[in-house]
């Protein structure tokens, strides 16, 4: 369970106990929520950003990008300003002071920021600097820990691997001594087929070397093993997930094993549960909306969005309050889950998630919406598409926005930590 996600869970538990060509238009009202006192201009969200500032900003950008929204230049500048000269991003820092030995670098934040800027197609020099730093702190086993020098874990390795792949880095060439690659590390966290948790990934082995299934780690590992980022496209369903037995599995086979586990875990209630809080009294399990959304994206990205349909329906019905209270990262997770499965994020259980996300930060520079059609003039057509098609529409949207005179754009994952 991550610091970022556990903090959100605590806060939320307390509160809750056929597309037409896009047309660029001015960003919609209402105005975004004002920044909380003491928080810098350009930052999304009003809550303490200490543990998730860069992460939530990056995730918001990824979700906006797939919905053809252009974030404000001020917001992008804030994210770029978080990078240290080394190329690393911390979880959050006061950019008025230079990075020093006390600045804690964060591989997850760096990977999320790199991926967000790649998808936006801006500040390639920042991307390259971040990539260089991530490669420089790769562990000997081929993976990454949450901070440089910490033991590798499945979440960090998966997130970094996906970001490097989206940045165009050949993952087979990201090796350490002995030829160990990110795939090598990911497979050390994989549970073999058979048993209740067969095919899952663990966050890390325990002190005795035992692997325990972890849904969040599994979702991250599936995306990483497939070389896909946090904003997976809308893929058609293929065959039912299968758990591949034996050793020497390919990255694709390991990813399919993880998908097999996630499909099974979501097959009953349609959602994952929060693990019990250490020291807390035993109580009824609480739904884990964030991990459920991540599992949906992983299933869709691995070709099994049909297996995520029940979970998406559950999120549409039950997760709106969680997303609104959780802020930009939580809302972005639902947008990503909706997009990955072809569901309309602008009418997600009756909620316009895109509008809700936009309102957590500075007003976007522009947004692209589908033109009304003759057959359905009252409701915009769905603009969901795969990654290849999206790039073209994004370019068209930006070009139209410029022509109209409109100016200019990732629940970190530390295991078992508490604020």
Tab-separated table of C-alpha atoms in Angstrom:
chain	number	residue	atom	x	y	z
A	1	UNK	CA	0.000	0.000	0.000
A	2	UNK	CA	1.544	3.312	-0.997
A	3	UNK	CA	2.101	6.369	1.149
A	4	UNK	CA	0.127	8.392	-1.359
A	5	UNK	CA	-2.745	5.964	-1.690
A	6	UNK	CA	-2.903	5.181	2.032
A	7	UNK	CA	-3.115	8.895	2.806
A	8	UNK	CA	-5.954	9.248	0.331
A	9	UNK	CA	-7.693	6.195	1.750
A	10	UNK	CA	-7.549	7.600	5.254
A	11	UNK	CA	-8.994	10.913	4.138
A	12	UNK	CA	-11.719	9.324	2.065
A	13	UNK	CA	-12.678	6.825	4.778
A	14	UNK	CA	-13.158	9.723	7.109
A	15	UNK	CA	-15.415	11.476	4.641
A	16	UNK	CA	-17.318	8.492	3.341
A	17	UNK	CA	-16.946	5.925	6.658
A	18	UNK	CA	-18.703	6.913	-33.524
A	19	UNK	CA	-16.456	9.949	-33.031
A	20	UNK	CA	-16.438	13.121	-35.071
A	21	UNK	CA	-13.256	15.095	-35.694
A	22	UNK	CA	-12.410	17.091	-32.576
A	23	UNK	CA	-12.737	20.834	-32.658
A	24	UNK	CA	-10.535	23.024	-30.470
A	25	UNK	CA	-12.465	25.417	-28.281
A	26	UNK	CA	-11.721	27.646	-25.333
A	27	UNK	CA	-11.442	25.846	-22.025
A	28	UNK	CA	-14.817	25.461	-20.296
A	29	UNK	CA	-15.972	27.076	-17.089
A	30	UNK	CA	-16.245	26.926	-14.121
A	31	UNK	CA	-12.957	28.295	-12.937
A	32	UNK	CA	-10.727	25.807	-11.143
A	33	UNK	CA	-10.601	25.536	-7.410
A	34	UNK	CA	-8.246	28.122	-5.917
A	35	UNK	CA	-4.888	26.936	-4.655
A	36	UNK	CA	-4.665	26.295	-0.954
A	37	UNK	CA	-2.726	28.900	1.026
A	38	UNK	CA	1.002	28.340	0.672
A	39	UNK	CA	0.773	26.121	-2.416
A	40	UNK	CA	2.428	27.294	-5.635
A	41	UNK	CA	0.450	28.523	-8.611
A	42	UNK	CA	0.073	25.888	-11.302
A	43	UNK	CA	-0.170	22.920	-8.935
A	44	UNK	CA	-3.227	20.707	-9.247
A	45	UNK	CA	-5.193	19.994	-6.083
A	46	UNK	CA	-5.446	21.836	-2.787
A	47	UNK	CA	-4.171	19.196	-0.357
A	48	UNK	CA	-0.667	18.776	1.035
A	49	UNK	CA	1.541	17.855	-1.947
A	50	UNK	CA	4.511	16.622	0.100
A	51	UNK	CA	4.115	12.993	-0.933
A	52	UNK	CA	2.310	13.263	-4.253
A	53	UNK	CA	2.746	16.708	-5.832
A	54	UNK	CA	4.620	15.570	-8.940
A	55	UNK	CA	2.695	12.301	-9.137
A	56	UNK	CA	-0.763	13.861	-9.102
A	57	UNK	CA	0.258	16.602	-11.540
A	58	UNK	CA	1.634	14.035	-13.972
A	59	UNK	CA	-1.372	11.744	-13.671
A	60	UNK	CA	-3.685	14.696	-14.281
A	61	UNK	CA	-1.787	15.605	-17.455
A	62	UNK	CA	-1.961	12.028	-18.738
A	63	UNK	CA	-5.706	11.869	-18.173
A	64	UNK	CA	-6.268	15.268	-19.765
A	65	UNK	CA	-4.137	14.396	-22.769
A	66	UNK	CA	-6.146	11.299	-23.674
A	67	UNK	CA	-9.293	13.423	-23.426
A	68	UNK	CA	-7.787	16.068	-25.736
A	69	UNK	CA	-7.406	18.726	-23.062
A	70	UNK	CA	-4.398	21.081	-23.205
A	71	UNK	CA	-3.224	21.988	-19.692
A	72	UNK	CA	-2.220	25.558	-18.974
A	73	UNK	CA	1.406	26.489	-19.641
A	74	UNK	CA	1.644	27.563	-16.001
A	75	UNK	CA	0.879	24.008	-14.872
A	76	UNK	CA	3.444	22.450	-17.189
A	77	UNK	CA	6.032	24.984	-16.090
A	78	UNK	CA	5.391	24.000	-12.470
A	79	UNK	CA	6.068	20.347	-13.246
A	80	UNK	CA	9.220	21.116	-15.233
A	81	UNK	CA	10.443	23.311	-12.385
A	82	UNK	CA	10.326	20.369	-9.991
A	83	UNK	CA	13.173	18.596	-11.780
A	84	UNK	CA	16.637	18.727	-10.236
A	85	UNK	CA	19.758	19.309	-12.320
A	86	UNK	CA	20.524	15.600	-11.972
A	87	UNK	CA	17.380	14.771	-13.927
A	88	UNK	CA	15.553	13.394	-10.897
A	89	UNK	CA	12.191	14.601	-9.625
A	90	UNK	CA	11.382	14.531	-5.913
A	91	UNK	CA	7.850	13.834	-4.750
A	92	UNK	CA	7.581	17.582	-4.211
A	93	UNK	CA	9.964	20.429	-3.454
A	94	UNK	CA	10.117	24.167	-3.021
A	95	UNK	CA	11.462	25.111	-6.435
A	96	UNK	CA	12.672	28.474	-5.162
A	97	UNK	CA	15.553	26.604	-3.529
A	98	UNK	CA	18.021	24.454	-5.502
A	99	UNK	CA	18.133	20.700	-5.005
A	100	UNK	CA	20.773	19.589	-2.542
A	101	UNK	CA	21.848	16.498	-0.625
A	102	UNK	CA	18.659	16.670	1.448
A	103	UNK	CA	16.388	16.561	-1.607
A	104	UNK	CA	14.981	13.031	-1.779
A	105	UNK	CA	14.758	11.772	-5.352
A	106	UNK	CA	11.699	9.705	-6.233
A	107	UNK	CA	11.828	7.163	-9.076
A	108	UNK	CA	8.037	6.946	-9.285
A	109	UNK	CA	7.613	10.713	-9.525
A	110	UNK	CA	10.408	10.940	-12.089
A	111	UNK	CA	8.894	8.173	-14.203
A	112	UNK	CA	5.429	9.735	-14.055
A	113	UNK	CA	6.737	13.187	-14.990
A	114	UNK	CA	8.805	11.763	-17.850
A	115	UNK	CA	5.805	9.935	-19.211
A	116	UNK	CA	3.492	12.941	-18.879
A	117	UNK	CA	5.879	15.177	-20.812
A	118	UNK	CA	6.410	12.486	-23.452
A	119	UNK	CA	2.683	12.177	-24.020
A	120	UNK	CA	2.263	15.941	-24.154
A	121	UNK	CA	5.128	16.186	-26.636
A	122	UNK	CA	6.866	19.037	-24.818
A	123	UNK	CA	10.206	19.660	-23.077
A	124	UNK	CA	12.110	16.767	-24.593
A	125	UNK	CA	15.268	17.972	-22.859
A	126	UNK	CA	13.560	17.410	-19.496
A	127	UNK	CA	12.466	13.954	-20.618
A	128	UNK	CA	15.973	13.002	-21.739
A	129	UNK	CA	17.485	14.270	-18.503
A	130	UNK	CA	14.974	12.243	-16.501
A	131	UNK	CA	15.631	9.125	-18.580
A	132	UNK	CA	19.368	9.449	-18.056
A	133	UNK	CA	18.895	9.702	-14.298
A	134	UNK	CA	16.515	6.720	-14.154
A	135	UNK	CA	18.991	4.562	-16.057
A	136	UNK	CA	21.790	5.696	-13.731
A	137	UNK	CA	19.973	4.481	-10.598
A	138	UNK	CA	18.923	1.074	-11.934
A	139	UNK	CA	19.695	-1.614	-9.364
A	140	UNK	CA	22.016	-4.547	-10.018
A	141	UNK	CA	19.023	-6.881	-10.341
A	142	UNK	CA	17.682	-4.805	-13.226
A	143	UNK	CA	14.904	-3.108	-11.271
A	144	UNK	CA	14.253	0.067	-9.297
A	145	UNK	CA	13.288	0.925	-5.760
A	146	UNK	CA	11.168	3.857	-4.692
A	147	UNK	CA	14.295	5.924	-3.973
A	148	UNK	CA	17.725	5.397	-5.538
A	149	UNK	CA	19.617	2.700	-3.684
A	150	UNK	CA	16.552	1.133	-2.074
A	151	UNK	CA	15.723	-2.504	-2.939
A	152	UNK	CA	13.810	-3.063	-6.139
A	153	UNK	CA	10.052	-3.466	-5.936
A	154	UNK	CA	7.468	-4.439	-8.542
A	155	UNK	CA	5.596	-1.135	-8.446
A	156	UNK	CA	8.598	1.105	-9.013
A	157	UNK	CA	10.100	-1.237	-11.595
A	158	UNK	CA	6.817	-1.405	-13.485
A	159	UNK	CA	6.261	2.354	-13.494
A	160	UNK	CA	9.841	3.159	-14.521
A	161	UNK	CA	9.850	0.471	-17.205
A	162	UNK	CA	6.655	1.820	-18.732
A	163	UNK	CA	7.995	5.372	-18.725
A	164	UNK	CA	11.276	4.370	-20.377
A	165	UNK	CA	9.376	2.442	-23.037
A	166	UNK	CA	7.097	5.410	-23.764
A	167	UNK	CA	10.203	7.604	-24.020
A	168	UNK	CA	11.511	5.339	-26.766
A	169	UNK	CA	14.213	3.542	-24.775
A	170	UNK	CA	14.840	-0.071	-25.948
A	171	UNK	CA	14.239	-1.929	-22.694
A	172	UNK	CA	16.385	-4.903	-23.662
A	173	UNK	CA	19.319	-2.490	-23.736
A	174	UNK	CA	18.682	-1.199	-20.210
A	175	UNK	CA	20.901	-3.784	-18.572
A	176	UNK	CA	23.158	-4.193	-15.586
A	177	UNK	CA	26.087	-6.536	-15.040
A	178	UNK	CA	25.197	-10.057	-16.065
A	179	UNK	CA	22.632	-8.867	-18.588
A	180	UNK	CA	19.860	-8.275	-16.069
A	181	UNK	CA	17.069	-6.149	-17.499
A	182	UNK	CA	13.898	-4.618	-16.032
A	183	UNK	CA	12.105	-7.772	-17.166
A	184	UNK	CA	14.533	-9.867	-15.152
A	185	UNK	CA	13.650	-7.947	-12.019
A	186	UNK	CA	9.892	-8.053	-12.630
A	187	UNK	CA	9.896	-11.804	-12.981
A	188	UNK	CA	11.547	-12.201	-9.573
A	189	UNK	CA	8.333	-10.812	-8.041
A	190	UNK	CA	6.032	-13.174	-9.969
A	191	UNK	CA	4.119	-15.931	-8.195
A	192	UNK	CA	3.853	-19.204	-10.127
A	193	UNK	CA	0.555	-20.481	-11.440
A	194	UNK	CA	-1.582	-22.563	-9.139
A	195	UNK	CA	-3.312	-21.718	-5.911
A	196	UNK	CA	-5.515	-18.775	-5.106
A	197	UNK	CA	-2.918	-16.143	-6.030
A	198	UNK	CA	-1.308	-17.863	-8.993
A	199	UNK	CA	0.009	-15.442	-11.596
A	200	UNK	CA	0.087	-12.439	-9.266
A	201	UNK	CA	3.094	-10.267	-8.467
A	202	UNK	CA	4.368	-9.369	-5.023
A	203	UNK	CA	5.550	-5.918	-4.073
A	204	UNK	CA	8.778	-7.359	-2.649
A	205	UNK	CA	9.719	-10.652	-1.014
A	206	UNK	CA	9.494	-10.604	2.770
A	207	UNK	CA	12.491	-11.164	5.039
A	208	UNK	CA	12.224	-14.894	4.443
A	209	UNK	CA	12.004	-14.499	0.702
A	210	UNK	CA	8.300	-15.323	0.551
A	211	UNK	CA	6.212	-13.620	-2.125
A	212	UNK	CA	2.735	-12.391	-1.217
A	213	UNK	CA	0.293	-11.354	-3.921
A	214	UNK	CA	-0.308	-7.611	-4.178
A	215	UNK	CA	-2.937	-6.257	-6.580
A	216	UNK	CA	-1.323	-2.844	-6.999
A	217	UNK	CA	2.057	-4.432	-7.700
A	218	UNK	CA	0.412	-6.833	-10.137
A	219	UNK	CA	-1.250	-4.035	-12.110
A	220	UNK	CA	2.026	-2.079	-12.290
A	221	UNK	CA	4.002	-5.165	-13.281
A	222	UNK	CA	1.557	-6.083	-16.047
A	223	UNK	CA	1.951	-2.645	-17.638
A	224	UNK	CA	5.709	-2.643	-17.149
A	225	UNK	CA	6.214	-6.141	-18.556
A	226	UNK	CA	4.271	-5.109	-21.647
A	227	UNK	CA	6.237	-1.866	-21.989
A	228	UNK	CA	3.075	0.205	-21.590
A	229	UNK	CA	2.603	3.386	-19.637
A	230	UNK	CA	0.037	4.550	-17.128
A	231	UNK	CA	-2.278	5.866	-19.853
A	232	UNK	CA	-3.021	2.680	-21.762
A	233	UNK	CA	-5.129	2.818	-24.897
A	234	UNK	CA	-8.548	1.346	-25.594
A	235	UNK	CA	-7.823	-2.183	-26.790
A	236	UNK	CA	-10.241	-4.793	-28.062
A	237	UNK	CA	-10.683	-7.872	-25.914
A	238	UNK	CA	-8.913	-11.039	-26.978
A	239	UNK	CA	-9.057	-14.512	-25.483
A	240	UNK	CA	-9.535	-15.288	-21.821
A	241	UNK	CA	-6.445	-14.747	-19.642
A	242	UNK	CA	-4.312	-17.839	-19.211
A	243	UNK	CA	-1.676	-18.524	-16.560
A	244	UNK	CA	1.514	-19.820	-18.161
A	245	UNK	CA	3.381	-22.363	-16.086
A	246	UNK	CA	7.064	-23.052	-15.872
A	247	UNK	CA	10.236	-20.974	-15.751
A	248	UNK	CA	11.881	-18.791	-18.352
A	249	UNK	CA	8.636	-17.072	-19.243
A	250	UNK	CA	8.640	-14.206	-21.701
A	251	UNK	CA	7.635	-10.728	-20.474
A	252	UNK	CA	4.336	-11.107	-22.347
A	253	UNK	CA	3.611	-14.416	-20.633
A	254	UNK	CA	4.373	-12.934	-17.228
A	255	UNK	CA	2.055	-10.031	-18.015
A	256	UNK	CA	-0.700	-12.424	-19.044
A	257	UNK	CA	-0.232	-14.316	-15.783
A	258	UNK	CA	-0.763	-11.073	-13.898
A	259	UNK	CA	-3.859	-10.338	-15.969
A	260	UNK	CA	-5.141	-13.826	-15.142
A	261	UNK	CA	-4.851	-13.033	-11.446
A	262	UNK	CA	-6.500	-9.609	-11.767
A	263	UNK	CA	-9.402	-11.006	-13.782
A	264	UNK	CA	-9.964	-13.614	-11.096
A	265	UNK	CA	-9.694	-11.062	-8.277
A	266	UNK	CA	-12.267	-8.784	-9.916
A	267	UNK	CA	-14.540	-11.582	-11.016
A	268	UNK	CA	-16.578	-11.756	-7.827
A	269	UNK	CA	-17.465	-8.408	-6.300
A	270	UNK	CA	-16.142	-6.336	-9.201
A	271	UNK	CA	-13.679	-4.505	-6.978
A	272	UNK	CA	-10.569	-4.967	-4.879
A	273	UNK	CA	-10.501	-4.344	-1.129
A	274	UNK	CA	-8.209	-2.174	0.937
A	275	UNK	CA	-5.844	-4.236	3.090
A	276	UNK	CA	-6.438	-3.835	6.825
A	277	UNK	CA	-4.583	-0.966	8.466
A	278	UNK	CA	-1.833	-2.132	10.835
A	279	UNK	CA	-3.097	-2.073	14.411
A	280	UNK	CA	-6.653	-1.253	13.409
A	281	UNK	CA	-9.588	-3.159	14.846
A	282	UNK	CA	-11.008	-5.817	12.580
A	283	UNK	CA	-13.849	-4.483	10.461
A	284	UNK	CA	-15.645	-5.153	7.210
A	285	UNK	CA	-13.393	-4.793	4.148
A	286	UNK	CA	-13.512	-1.439	2.405
A	287	UNK	CA	-13.360	-1.152	-1.403
A	288	UNK	CA	-10.056	-0.015	-2.859
A	289	UNK	CA	-11.174	2.207	-5.723
A	290	UNK	CA	-7.654	3.237	-6.725
A	291	UNK	CA	-6.320	-0.292	-7.066
A	292	UNK	CA	-9.506	-1.334	-8.824
A	293	UNK	CA	-9.039	1.433	-11.403
A	294	UNK	CA	-5.392	0.424	-11.888
A	295	UNK	CA	-6.436	-3.208	-12.370
A	296	UNK	CA	-8.948	-2.132	-15.007
A	297	UNK	CA	-6.233	-0.322	-16.977
A	298	UNK	CA	-3.867	-3.295	-16.715
A	299	UNK	CA	-6.528	-5.739	-17.889
A	300	UNK	CA	-7.498	-3.557	-20.818
A	301	UNK	CA	-3.875	-2.954	-21.807
A	302	UNK	CA	-3.204	-6.697	-21.803
A	303	UNK	CA	-6.163	-7.346	-24.096
A	304	UNK	CA	-8.893	-8.256	-21.623
A	305	UNK	CA	-11.110	-5.235	-21.200
A	306	UNK	CA	-14.137	-7.546	-21.250
A	307	UNK	CA	-12.890	-8.935	-17.938
A	308	UNK	CA	-12.827	-5.403	-16.527
A	309	UNK	CA	-16.403	-4.521	-17.497
A	310	UNK	CA	-17.862	-5.422	-14.116
A	311	UNK	CA	-15.228	-3.379	-12.292
A	312	UNK	CA	-15.864	-0.350	-14.493
A	313	UNK	CA	-19.582	-0.607	-13.796
A	314	UNK	CA	-18.819	-0.802	-10.078
A	315	UNK	CA	-16.595	2.276	-10.264
A	316	UNK	CA	-19.261	4.192	-12.183
A	317	UNK	CA	-21.766	3.442	-9.439
A	318	UNK	CA	-19.655	3.810	-6.320
A	319	UNK	CA	-16.416	5.761	-6.918
A	320	UNK	CA	-17.623	9.295	-7.635
A	321	UNK	CA	-17.371	10.464	-4.023
A	322	UNK	CA	-13.926	8.901	-3.688
A	323	UNK	CA	-12.658	10.627	-6.812
A	324	UNK	CA	-13.984	14.037	-5.846
A	325	UNK	CA	-12.564	13.832	-2.336
A	326	UNK	CA	-9.299	12.286	-3.541
A	327	UNK	CA	-8.564	15.155	-5.902
A	328	UNK	CA	-6.721	15.180	-9.225
A	329	UNK	CA	-4.923	11.838	-8.938
A	330	UNK	CA	-8.069	9.920	-7.988
A	331	UNK	CA	-10.167	11.571	-10.680
A	332	UNK	CA	-7.404	10.942	-13.218
A	333	UNK	CA	-7.342	7.249	-12.315
A	334	UNK	CA	-11.028	6.971	-13.177
A	335	UNK	CA	-10.490	8.849	-16.444
A	336	UNK	CA	-7.693	6.438	-17.368
A	337	UNK	CA	-9.854	3.433	-16.482
A	338	UNK	CA	-12.756	4.791	-18.519
A	339	UNK	CA	-10.567	5.491	-21.533
A	340	UNK	CA	-8.890	2.084	-21.421
A	341	UNK	CA	-12.256	0.351	-21.620
A	342	UNK	CA	-14.020	2.649	-24.068
A	343	UNK	CA	-16.339	4.206	-21.477
A	344	UNK	CA	-17.249	7.900	-21.753
A	345	UNK	CA	-15.280	9.770	-19.082
A	346	UNK	CA	-17.529	12.786	-19.616
A	347	UNK	CA	-20.539	10.749	-18.525
A	348	UNK	CA	-19.113	8.301	-16.020
A	349	UNK	CA	-22.053	7.237	-13.911
A	350	UNK	CA	-23.572	10.641	-14.600
A	351	UNK	CA	-20.383	12.558	-13.688
A	352	UNK	CA	-18.205	14.512	-16.118
A	353	UNK	CA	-14.815	13.375	-14.868
A	354	UNK	CA	-12.941	15.527	-17.364
A	355	UNK	CA	-14.660	18.677	-16.157
A	356	UNK	CA	-14.056	17.611	-12.558
A	357	UNK	CA	-10.359	17.038	-13.246
A	358	UNK	CA	-9.949	20.335	-15.090
A	359	UNK	CA	-11.413	22.160	-12.101
A	360	UNK	CA	-8.623	20.928	-9.798
A	361	UNK	CA	-6.007	23.087	-11.479
A	362	UNK	CA	-5.573	26.235	-13.565
A	363	UNK	CA	-8.081	26.523	-16.392
A	364	UNK	CA	-6.805	24.526	-19.387
A	365	UNK	CA	-5.482	26.425	-22.376
A	366	UNK	CA	-7.898	24.563	-24.624
A	367	UNK	CA	-9.970	21.445	-24.913
A	368	UNK	CA	-11.182	19.482	-27.915
A	369	UNK	CA	-14.717	18.147	-27.965
A	370	UNK	CA	-16.484	16.080	-30.599
A	371	UNK	CA	-18.724	17.928	-33.026
A	372	UNK	CA	-22.449	17.092	-32.749
A	373	UNK	CA	-23.677	14.561	-35.276
A	374	UNK	CA	-26.936	14.501	-37.197
A	375	UNK	CA	-28.035	11.365	-35.393
A	376	UNK	CA	-27.098	12.412	-31.893
A	377	UNK	CA	-26.937	16.210	-31.681
A	378	UNK	CA	-27.554	16.384	-27.957
A	379	UNK	CA	-24.722	14.131	-26.814
A	380	UNK	CA	-21.086	14.278	-27.976
A	381	UNK	CA	-19.794	11.154	-29.632
A	382	UNK	CA	-17.198	9.111	-27.797
A	383	UNK	CA	-13.651	10.169	-28.691
A	384	UNK	CA	-11.959	7.079	-27.247
A	385	UNK	CA	-9.340	5.638	-29.555
A	386	UNK	CA	-6.182	3.633	-29.428
A	387	UNK	CA	-2.793	5.259	-28.914
A	388	UNK	CA	-2.029	5.504	-32.623
A	389	UNK	CA	-5.212	7.326	-33.566
A	390	UNK	CA	-5.019	9.649	-30.580
A	391	UNK	CA	-1.720	11.170	-31.669
A	392	UNK	CA	-3.238	12.435	-34.911
A	393	UNK	CA	-6.280	13.977	-33.255
A	394	UNK	CA	-4.083	15.605	-30.636
A	395	UNK	CA	-1.985	17.258	-33.320
A	396	UNK	CA	-5.131	18.422	-35.118
A	397	UNK	CA	-6.569	19.777	-31.886
A	398	UNK	CA	-3.406	21.715	-31.058
A	399	UNK	CA	-3.217	23.117	-34.560
A	400	UNK	CA	-6.799	24.299	-34.452
A	401	UNK	CA	-6.290	25.778	-31.025
A	402	UNK	CA	-3.282	27.734	-32.227
A	403	UNK	CA	-5.148	28.941	-35.304
A	404	UNK	CA	-7.947	30.218	-33.123
A	405	UNK	CA	-5.485	32.305	-31.149
A	406	UNK	CA	-5.582	30.121	-28.027
A	407	UNK	CA	-2.290	30.045	-26.153
A	408	UNK	CA	-0.595	27.057	-25.044
A	409	UNK	CA	0.756	21.783	-21.274
A	410	UNK	CA	1.620	10.743	-12.625
A	411	UNK	CA	-0.632	7.100	-5.554
A	412	UNK	CA	3.054	6.900	-5.672
A	413	UNK	CA	3.831	3.513	-4.484
A	414	UNK	CA	5.978	3.103	-1.383
A	415	UNK	CA	5.044	-0.146	0.318
A	416	UNK	CA	3.693	-0.299	3.871
A	417	UNK	CA	4.670	3.195	4.891
A	418	UNK	CA	2.500	5.585	6.832
A	419	UNK	CA	2.393	9.360	7.051
